PDB file of C-alpha atoms in Angstrom:
ATOM      1  CA  MET A   1      15.446   1.368 -22.286  1.00  0.00           C
ATOM      2  CA  ASN A   2      12.032  -0.294 -24.100  1.00  0.00           C
ATOM      3  CA  LYS A   3       8.194   2.117 -23.005  1.00  0.00           C
ATOM      4  CA  ILE A   4       6.579  -0.351 -20.767  1.00  0.00           C
ATOM      5  CA  THR A   5      10.043   0.238 -18.215  1.00  0.00           C
ATOM      6  CA  VAL A   6      10.007   4.080 -18.846  1.00  0.00           C
ATOM      7  CA  TYR A   7       6.432   3.965 -17.750  1.00  0.00           C
ATOM      8  CA  ALA A   8       7.065   1.540 -14.649  1.00  0.00           C
ATOM      9  CA  PHE A   9      10.181   4.272 -13.658  1.00  0.00           C
ATOM     10  CA  ILE A  10       7.987   7.191 -13.622  1.00  0.00           C
ATOM     11  CA  SER A  11       5.445   5.392 -11.822  1.00  0.00           C
ATOM     12  CA  VAL A  12       7.330   3.982  -8.855  1.00  0.00           C
ATOM     13  CA  PHE A  13       8.740   7.073  -8.677  1.00  0.00           C
ATOM     14  CA  ILE A  14       5.501   8.792  -8.859  1.00  0.00           C
ATOM     15  CA  VAL A  15       4.438   6.500  -5.254  1.00  0.00           C
ATOM     16  CA  SER A  16       7.661   6.824  -3.737  1.00  0.00           C
ATOM     17  CA  LEU A  17       7.308  10.525  -3.415  1.00  0.00           C
ATOM     18  CA  ILE A  18       3.805  10.532  -2.073  1.00  0.00           C
ATOM     19  CA  SER A  19       5.945  10.089   1.136  1.00  0.00           C
ATOM     20  CA  ILE A  20       6.916  13.765   1.540  1.00  0.00           C
ATOM     21  CA  ILE A  21       2.570  14.664   1.259  1.00  0.00           C
ATOM     22  CA  GLY A  22       3.380  14.574   5.567  1.00  0.00           C
ATOM     23  CA  VAL A  23       5.313  18.119   5.018  1.00  0.00           C
ATOM     24  CA  PHE A  24       1.580  19.259   3.760  1.00  0.00           C
ATOM     25  CA  ALA A  25      -0.602  17.053   6.085  1.00  0.00           C
ATOM     26  CA  LEU A  26       1.825  19.416   8.771  1.00  0.00           C
ATOM     27  CA  SER A  27      -0.212  22.966   7.449  1.00  0.00           C
ATOM     28  CA  LEU A  28      -3.937  21.241   7.573  1.00  0.00           C
ATOM     29  CA  ASN A  29      -6.301  21.607  11.250  1.00  0.00           C
ATOM     30  CA  GLN A  30      -7.124  18.826  12.756  1.00  0.00           C
ATOM     31  CA  LYS A  31     -10.578  18.366  11.129  1.00  0.00           C
ATOM     32  CA  ALA A  32      -9.180  19.422   7.638  1.00  0.00           C
ATOM     33  CA  LEU A  33      -6.916  15.985   8.099  1.00  0.00           C
ATOM     34  CA  ASN A  34      -9.596  13.645   9.408  1.00  0.00           C
ATOM     35  CA  LYS A  35     -11.962  14.584   7.135  1.00  0.00           C
ATOM     36  CA  SER A  36      -9.121  14.281   4.162  1.00  0.00           C
ATOM     37  CA  ILE A  37      -8.303  10.916   5.049  1.00  0.00           C
ATOM     38  CA  PHE A  38     -11.834  10.028   5.671  1.00  0.00           C
ATOM     39  CA  LEU A  39     -12.498  10.053   1.646  1.00  0.00           C
ATOM     40  CA  LEU A  40      -8.903   9.059   0.219  1.00  0.00           C
ATOM     41  CA  VAL A  41      -9.705   5.360   2.180  1.00  0.00           C
ATOM     42  CA  SER A  42     -13.257   5.305   0.743  1.00  0.00           C
ATOM     43  CA  LEU A  43     -11.688   5.995  -2.730  1.00  0.00           C
ATOM     44  CA  ALA A  44      -8.659   3.491  -2.182  1.00  0.00           C
ATOM     45  CA  VAL A  45     -11.384   1.304  -0.976  1.00  0.00           C
ATOM     46  CA  GLY A  46     -12.805   0.561  -4.437  1.00  0.00           C
ATOM     47  CA  ALA A  47      -9.593   1.841  -6.340  1.00  0.00           C
ATOM     48  CA  LEU A  48      -8.035  -1.326  -5.452  1.00  0.00           C
ATOM     49  CA  PHE A  49     -11.423  -3.668  -5.024  1.00  0.00           C
ATOM     50  CA  GLY A  50     -11.841  -2.428  -8.851  1.00  0.00           C
ATOM     51  CA  ASP A  51      -8.296  -3.633  -9.069  1.00  0.00           C
ATOM     52  CA  ALA A  52      -8.068  -6.791  -7.946  1.00  0.00           C
ATOM     53  CA  ILE A  53     -11.073  -7.829  -9.782  1.00  0.00           C
ATOM     54  CA  ILE A  54     -11.492  -5.503 -12.870  1.00  0.00           C
ATOM     55  CA  HIS A  55      -7.873  -5.903 -14.320  1.00  0.00           C
ATOM     56  CA  LEU A  56      -5.572  -7.971 -12.355  1.00  0.00           C
ATOM     57  CA  ILE A  57      -7.590 -11.442 -11.510  1.00  0.00           C
ATOM     58  CA  PRO A  58      -9.148 -11.746 -15.021  1.00  0.00           C
ATOM     59  CA  ASP A  59      -5.460 -11.010 -16.426  1.00  0.00           C
ATOM     60  CA  ALA A  60      -4.272 -13.811 -14.285  1.00  0.00           C
ATOM     61  CA  PHE A  61      -6.532 -16.297 -15.399  1.00  0.00           C
ATOM     62  CA  GLU A  62      -6.523 -15.527 -19.028  1.00  0.00           C
ATOM     63  CA  SER A  63      -2.800 -16.386 -18.885  1.00  0.00           C
ATOM     64  CA  ALA A  64      -2.534 -18.930 -16.770  1.00  0.00           C
ATOM     65  CA  GLU A  65      -2.302 -22.712 -18.170  1.00  0.00           C
ATOM     66  CA  ASN A  66      -3.677 -24.231 -15.067  1.00  0.00           C
ATOM     67  CA  PRO A  67      -6.791 -21.632 -13.933  1.00  0.00           C
ATOM     68  CA  ALA A  68      -6.654 -23.289 -10.347  1.00  0.00           C
ATOM     69  CA  SER A  69      -3.752 -21.812  -9.438  1.00  0.00           C
ATOM     70  CA  VAL A  70      -4.742 -18.845 -10.217  1.00  0.00           C
ATOM     71  CA  SER A  71      -7.438 -19.012  -7.648  1.00  0.00           C
ATOM     72  CA  LEU A  72      -5.230 -20.886  -5.196  1.00  0.00           C
ATOM     73  CA  PHE A  73      -2.508 -18.045  -5.355  1.00  0.00           C
ATOM     74  CA  ILE A  74      -5.670 -15.589  -5.006  1.00  0.00           C
ATOM     75  CA  ILE A  75      -6.200 -17.324  -1.055  1.00  0.00           C
ATOM     76  CA  ILE A  76      -2.183 -17.206  -1.115  1.00  0.00           C
ATOM     77  CA  GLY A  77      -2.015 -13.646  -1.087  1.00  0.00           C
ATOM     78  CA  ILE A  78      -4.587 -12.764   1.021  1.00  0.00           C
ATOM     79  CA  ILE A  79      -3.293 -15.262   4.045  1.00  0.00           C
ATOM     80  CA  SER A  80      -0.100 -13.843   3.477  1.00  0.00           C
ATOM     81  CA  PHE A  81      -0.900 -10.572   4.227  1.00  0.00           C
ATOM     82  CA  PHE A  82      -2.930 -11.830   6.570  1.00  0.00           C
ATOM     83  CA  VAL A  83      -0.101 -13.569   8.545  1.00  0.00           C
ATOM     84  CA  LEU A  84       1.917 -10.444   7.777  1.00  0.00           C
ATOM     85  CA  GLU A  85      -0.114  -7.791   9.954  1.00  0.00           C
ATOM     86  CA  LYS A  86      -0.288 -10.090  12.210  1.00  0.00           C
ATOM     87  CA  PHE A  87       3.465 -10.567  12.658  1.00  0.00           C
ATOM     88  CA  LEU A  88       3.144  -6.716  12.509  1.00  0.00           C
ATOM     89  CA  ARG A  89       0.619  -6.232  15.745  1.00  0.00           C
ATOM     90  CA  TRP A  90       2.651  -8.605  17.337  1.00  0.00           C
ATOM     91  CA  SER A  91       5.865  -7.094  17.305  1.00  0.00           C
ATOM     92  CA  HIS A  92       4.064  -3.476  18.026  1.00  0.00           C
ATOM     93  CA  SER A  93       2.816  -5.572  20.940  1.00  0.00           C
ATOM     94  CA  HIS A  94       5.761  -6.814  22.148  1.00  0.00           C
ATOM     95  CA  GLU A  95       7.271  -3.269  21.375  1.00  0.00           C
ATOM     96  CA  HIS A  96       5.466  -1.560  23.772  1.00  0.00           C
ATOM     97  CA  ASP A  97       5.253  -4.377  26.623  1.00  0.00           C
ATOM     98  CA  TYR A  98       8.877  -3.678  26.608  1.00  0.00           C
ATOM     99  CA  GLU A  99       9.180  -0.197  26.798  1.00  0.00           C
ATOM    100  CA  GLY A 100       6.878  -0.829  29.406  1.00  0.00           C
ATOM    101  CA  ALA A 101       9.047  -3.108  31.589  1.00  0.00           C
ATOM    102  CA  GLU A 102      11.678  -0.990  30.473  1.00  0.00           C
ATOM    103  CA  CYS A 103      12.660   2.662  32.595  1.00  0.00           C
ATOM    104  CA  TYR A 104      12.077   5.276  30.165  1.00  0.00           C
ATOM    105  CA  GLN A 105      15.130   7.798  29.143  1.00  0.00           C
ATOM    106  CA  GLU A 106      14.758  11.452  29.013  1.00  0.00           C
ATOM    107  CA  LYS A 107      11.493  11.958  26.654  1.00  0.00           C
ATOM    108  CA  THR A 108      13.831  14.627  24.380  1.00  0.00           C
ATOM    109  CA  ASN A 109      17.306  12.091  23.837  1.00  0.00           C
ATOM    110  CA  ALA A 110      14.617   9.019  23.481  1.00  0.00           C
ATOM    111  CA  VAL A 111      13.253   7.518  20.150  1.00  0.00           C
ATOM    112  CA  LYS A 112      11.176   3.923  20.776  1.00  0.00           C
ATOM    113  CA  PRO A 113      12.345   1.099  19.239  1.00  0.00           C
ATOM    114  CA  ILE A 114       8.755   1.151  17.645  1.00  0.00           C
ATOM    115  CA  GLY A 115       9.758   3.529  14.912  1.00  0.00           C
ATOM    116  CA  SER A 116      12.187   0.980  13.852  1.00  0.00           C
ATOM    117  CA  LEU A 117       9.323  -1.596  13.663  1.00  0.00           C
ATOM    118  CA  ILE A 118       7.212   0.811  11.582  1.00  0.00           C
ATOM    119  CA  ILE A 119      10.517   1.804   8.871  1.00  0.00           C
ATOM    120  CA  VAL A 120      10.989  -1.903   8.470  1.00  0.00           C
ATOM    121  CA  SER A 121       7.305  -3.525   7.941  1.00  0.00           C
ATOM    122  CA  ASP A 122       7.071  -0.119   5.557  1.00  0.00           C
ATOM    123  CA  SER A 123       9.534  -0.913   3.666  1.00  0.00           C
ATOM    124  CA  ILE A 124       8.449  -4.647   3.008  1.00  0.00           C
ATOM    125  CA  HIS A 125       5.502  -3.086   2.207  1.00  0.00           C
ATOM    126  CA  ASN A 126       6.897  -0.841  -0.112  1.00  0.00           C
ATOM    127  CA  ILE A 127       8.849  -3.519  -1.626  1.00  0.00           C
ATOM    128  CA  ILE A 128       5.950  -5.493  -2.149  1.00  0.00           C
ATOM    129  CA  ASP A 129       4.035  -2.145  -4.384  1.00  0.00           C
ATOM    130  CA  GLY A 130       7.594  -1.950  -6.100  1.00  0.00           C
ATOM    131  CA  ILE A 131       6.639  -5.585  -7.314  1.00  0.00           C
ATOM    132  CA  THR A 132       2.926  -5.271  -7.847  1.00  0.00           C
ATOM    133  CA  ILE A 133       3.663  -2.152 -10.123  1.00  0.00           C
ATOM    134  CA  GLY A 134       6.684  -3.963 -12.531  1.00  0.00           C
ATOM    135  CA  VAL A 135       4.467  -6.947 -12.577  1.00  0.00           C
ATOM    136  CA  SER A 136       1.548  -5.491 -14.145  1.00  0.00           C
ATOM    137  CA  TYR A 137       3.525  -2.871 -16.887  1.00  0.00           C
ATOM    138  CA  LEU A 138       4.589  -6.362 -18.126  1.00  0.00           C
ATOM    139  CA  ILE A 139       1.117  -7.099 -18.791  1.00  0.00           C
ATOM    140  CA  ASN A 140       0.377  -3.827 -20.616  1.00  0.00           C
ATOM    141  CA  ILE A 141       0.537  -0.086 -19.863  1.00  0.00           C
ATOM    142  CA  GLU A 142      -3.596   0.259 -18.661  1.00  0.00           C
ATOM    143  CA  ILE A 143      -3.415  -2.186 -15.815  1.00  0.00           C
ATOM    144  CA  GLY A 144      -0.067  -0.820 -15.587  1.00  0.00           C
ATOM    145  CA  ILE A 145      -1.359   2.768 -14.778  1.00  0.00           C
ATOM    146  CA  ALA A 146      -4.391   1.182 -13.410  1.00  0.00           C
ATOM    147  CA  THR A 147      -2.576  -0.369 -10.396  1.00  0.00           C
ATOM    148  CA  THR A 148      -0.350   2.567  -9.750  1.00  0.00           C
ATOM    149  CA  VAL A 149      -3.507   4.633  -9.525  1.00  0.00           C
ATOM    150  CA  ALA A 150      -4.803   2.064  -6.824  1.00  0.00           C
ATOM    151  CA  ILE A 151      -1.384   2.113  -4.982  1.00  0.00           C
ATOM    152  CA  ILE A 152      -1.414   5.894  -4.959  1.00  0.00           C
ATOM    153  CA  LEU A 153      -5.200   6.169  -3.086  1.00  0.00           C
ATOM    154  CA  HIS A 154      -4.551   3.500  -1.121  1.00  0.00           C
ATOM    155  CA  GLU A 155      -0.266   4.947  -0.074  1.00  0.00           C
ATOM    156  CA  ILE A 156      -1.594   9.050   0.521  1.00  0.00           C
ATOM    157  CA  PRO A 157      -3.396   7.549   3.830  1.00  0.00           C
ATOM    158  CA  GLN A 158      -0.876   5.617   4.966  1.00  0.00           C
ATOM    159  CA  GLU A 159       2.172   7.498   4.310  1.00  0.00           C
ATOM    160  CA  ILE A 160       0.420  10.028   6.764  1.00  0.00           C
ATOM    161  CA  SER A 161       0.295   7.971   8.997  1.00  0.00           C
ATOM    162  CA  ASP A 162       3.192   6.906   8.918  1.00  0.00           C
ATOM    163  CA  PHE A 163       4.856  10.257   9.369  1.00  0.00           C
ATOM    164  CA  ALA A 164       2.467  11.104  12.516  1.00  0.00           C
ATOM    165  CA  LEU A 165       3.924   7.586  14.587  1.00  0.00           C
ATOM    166  CA  LEU A 166       7.601   8.399  13.201  1.00  0.00           C
ATOM    167  CA  ILE A 167       7.141  11.412  15.067  1.00  0.00           C
ATOM    168  CA  HIS A 168       5.067   9.724  17.665  1.00  0.00           C
ATOM    169  CA  ALA A 169       8.345   7.229  18.269  1.00  0.00           C
ATOM    170  CA  GLY A 170       9.929  10.583  18.736  1.00  0.00           C
ATOM    171  CA  TYR A 171      12.154  11.261  15.356  1.00  0.00           C
ATOM    172  CA  SER A 172      12.032  15.298  14.615  1.00  0.00           C
ATOM    173  CA  LYS A 173       9.697  16.395  11.391  1.00  0.00           C
ATOM    174  CA  THR A 174      13.017  16.119   9.465  1.00  0.00           C
ATOM    175  CA  LYS A 175      14.919  12.875  10.340  1.00  0.00           C
ATOM    176  CA  ALA A 176      10.959  11.370   9.660  1.00  0.00           C
ATOM    177  CA  LEU A 177       9.908  12.968   6.894  1.00  0.00           C
ATOM    178  CA  LEU A 178      13.779  11.584   5.444  1.00  0.00           C
ATOM    179  CA  LEU A 179      13.007   7.862   6.949  1.00  0.00           C
ATOM    180  CA  ASN A 180       9.620   7.665   4.870  1.00  0.00           C
ATOM    181  CA  PHE A 181      10.822   8.551   2.122  1.00  0.00           C
ATOM    182  CA  VAL A 182      14.132   6.387   1.998  1.00  0.00           C
ATOM    183  CA  SER A 183      11.611   3.434   3.033  1.00  0.00           C
ATOM    184  CA  SER A 184       9.251   4.854   0.553  1.00  0.00           C
ATOM    185  CA  PHE A 185      12.288   4.668  -2.261  1.00  0.00           C
ATOM    186  CA  ILE A 186      12.849   1.197  -1.376  1.00  0.00           C
ATOM    187  CA  ALA A 187      10.265  -0.248  -3.980  1.00  0.00           C
ATOM    188  CA  VAL A 188      12.214   0.959  -7.219  1.00  0.00           C
ATOM    189  CA  VAL A 189      13.580  -2.404  -5.877  1.00  0.00           C
ATOM    190  CA  GLY A 190      10.939  -4.484  -6.382  1.00  0.00           C
ATOM    191  CA  THR A 191      10.074  -2.554  -9.569  1.00  0.00           C
ATOM    192  CA  ILE A 192      13.725  -3.246 -11.095  1.00  0.00           C
ATOM    193  CA  THR A 193      13.695  -7.137 -10.096  1.00  0.00           C
ATOM    194  CA  VAL A 194      10.825  -8.044 -11.909  1.00  0.00           C
ATOM    195  CA  LEU A 195      11.754  -6.010 -14.830  1.00  0.00           C
ATOM    196  CA  VAL A 196      15.517  -7.524 -14.924  1.00  0.00           C
ATOM    197  CA  PHE A 197      13.779 -11.249 -14.435  1.00  0.00           C
ATOM    198  CA  GLY A 198      10.560 -10.791 -15.865  1.00  0.00           C
ATOM    199  CA  SER A 199      10.986 -12.709 -19.118  1.00  0.00           C
ATOM    200  CA  SER A 200      12.527 -15.437 -16.706  1.00  0.00           C
ATOM    201  CA  PHE A 201       9.645 -16.050 -14.955  1.00  0.00           C
ATOM    202  CA  GLU A 202       7.195 -15.264 -17.389  1.00  0.00           C
ATOM    203  CA  SER A 203       4.755 -18.802 -16.496  1.00  0.00           C
ATOM    204  CA  PHE A 204       4.809 -17.818 -12.907  1.00  0.00           C
ATOM    205  CA  MET A 205       3.717 -14.094 -14.009  1.00  0.00           C
ATOM    206  CA  PRO A 206      -0.315 -14.883 -14.235  1.00  0.00           C
ATOM    207  CA  LEU A 207       0.880 -16.299 -10.333  1.00  0.00           C
ATOM    208  CA  MET A 208       2.473 -13.425  -9.487  1.00  0.00           C
ATOM    209  CA  ILE A 209      -0.291 -10.782 -10.192  1.00  0.00           C
ATOM    210  CA  ALA A 210      -2.788 -13.621  -8.477  1.00  0.00           C
ATOM    211  CA  PHE A 211      -0.861 -13.328  -5.424  1.00  0.00           C
ATOM    212  CA  ALA A 212      -1.062  -9.237  -5.455  1.00  0.00           C
ATOM    213  CA  ALA A 213      -5.046  -9.474  -6.101  1.00  0.00           C
ATOM    214  CA  GLY A 214      -4.655 -11.430  -3.080  1.00  0.00           C
ATOM    215  CA  GLY A 215      -3.222  -8.087  -1.213  1.00  0.00           C
ATOM    216  CA  PHE A 216      -5.659  -5.898  -2.872  1.00  0.00           C
ATOM    217  CA  LEU A 217      -8.326  -7.709  -1.767  1.00  0.00           C
ATOM    218  CA  TYR A 218      -6.646  -8.476   1.664  1.00  0.00           C
ATOM    219  CA  ILE A 219      -6.277  -4.571   2.713  1.00  0.00           C
ATOM    220  CA  ALA A 220      -9.244  -3.176   1.153  1.00  0.00           C
ATOM    221  CA  GLY A 221     -11.662  -5.903   2.656  1.00  0.00           C
ATOM    222  CA  SER A 222      -9.677  -6.544   6.284  1.00  0.00           C
ATOM    223  CA  ASP A 223      -7.799  -2.866   6.927  1.00  0.00           C
ATOM    224  CA  LEU A 224      -9.039  -0.008   4.933  1.00  0.00           C
ATOM    225  CA  VAL A 225     -13.872  -1.159   5.245  1.00  0.00           C
ATOM    226  CA  PRO A 226     -13.415  -1.618   8.769  1.00  0.00           C
ATOM    227  CA  GLU A 227     -12.581   2.022   9.028  1.00  0.00           C
ATOM    228  CA  ILE A 228     -14.796   3.571   7.232  1.00  0.00           C
ATOM    229  CA  GLN A 229     -17.459   1.309   8.887  1.00  0.00           C
ATOM    230  CA  LYS A 230     -16.457   2.733  11.876  1.00  0.00           C
ATOM    231  CA  THR A 231     -19.452   5.537  11.044  1.00  0.00           C
ATOM    232  CA  SER A 232     -22.981   5.842  10.949  1.00  0.00           C
ATOM    233  CA  ASP A 233     -23.797   9.459   9.900  1.00  0.00           C
ATOM    234  CA  LEU A 234     -25.993   9.566   7.107  1.00  0.00           C
ATOM    235  CA  LYS A 235     -24.576  12.226   5.171  1.00  0.00           C
ATOM    236  CA  ASP A 236     -20.637  11.108   5.944  1.00  0.00           C
ATOM    237  CA  SER A 237     -21.922   7.057   4.581  1.00  0.00           C
ATOM    238  CA  LEU A 238     -23.192   9.243   1.042  1.00  0.00           C
ATOM    239  CA  GLN A 239     -19.956  10.557   0.320  1.00  0.00           C
ATOM    240  CA  GLN A 240     -18.579   6.688   1.300  1.00  0.00           C
ATOM    241  CA  PHE A 241     -20.344   5.004  -1.644  1.00  0.00           C
ATOM    242  CA  ILE A 242     -19.877   8.619  -3.836  1.00  0.00           C
ATOM    243  CA  ALA A 243     -15.535   7.795  -3.032  1.00  0.00           C
ATOM    244  CA  ILE A 244     -15.657   4.517  -3.498  1.00  0.00           C
ATOM    245  CA  ILE A 245     -17.816   4.331  -7.370  1.00  0.00           C
ATOM    246  CA  ILE A 246     -15.607   6.758  -8.066  1.00  0.00           C
ATOM    247  CA  GLY A 247     -12.584   4.358  -7.098  1.00  0.00           C
ATOM    248  CA  ILE A 248     -14.444   1.528  -8.815  1.00  0.00           C
ATOM    249  CA  ALA A 249     -15.043   3.967 -11.936  1.00  0.00           C
ATOM    250  CA  ILE A 250     -11.340   5.243 -12.442  1.00  0.00           C
ATOM    251  CA  ASN A 251     -10.301   1.247 -13.266  1.00  0.00           C
ATOM    252  CA  TYR A 252     -13.725   0.874 -15.119  1.00  0.00           C
ATOM    253  CA  ASN A 253     -12.917   3.527 -17.069  1.00  0.00           C
ATOM    254  CA  LEU A 254      -9.040   2.100 -17.546  1.00  0.00           C
TER     255      LEU A 254
END
């Protein structure tokens, strides 16, 4: 097993373990939890933008035979994540309509259908994370580490939210934790696929990197930035700004 494979597997395993952070979230009061998520989301914005713009996009252009195709795949990545999110939002809305039309079972016995949607959508998201980690390490170890850090910072608030949603859907805390971990561990499949077949698709690697960068840009710009824009408090805004700069600086120094 070569060095790249070892680093990639360690990274994807660490990312998968983030799913159990819900246990620690339970020990925090609501105010402390909201404050932690508030800062982590800001940090993730800087990390995702930094990794995409400082590492992934320049490397994709440098190794591509046709630079125009890299630009195209960045756009395809953004649009693909937009379409995926639209579909998931539509499905979410559809599930709520379905629940409203059906007779409810006893709350103690019922698990809302939305719980299954959360698990499926999170699994898809985690496979993409695994692919992104694998592709990044095939470029070089430094970019692999930078990408892993960016994904971890994004996953922490995401996994806390998923854990809370699964409990809200009717799962017990133990089952919610187990399901969250299983869906996160599926990221390993994405990494293995890239490491096994990566050399066979070497010419497509710049395009895969560009696609991943587009995904990062979409997540940061469309999902996370609107969240941190909801506050107009000067102190909170300053903390957000500092957290974003730290996220960018982490990538700049890797």
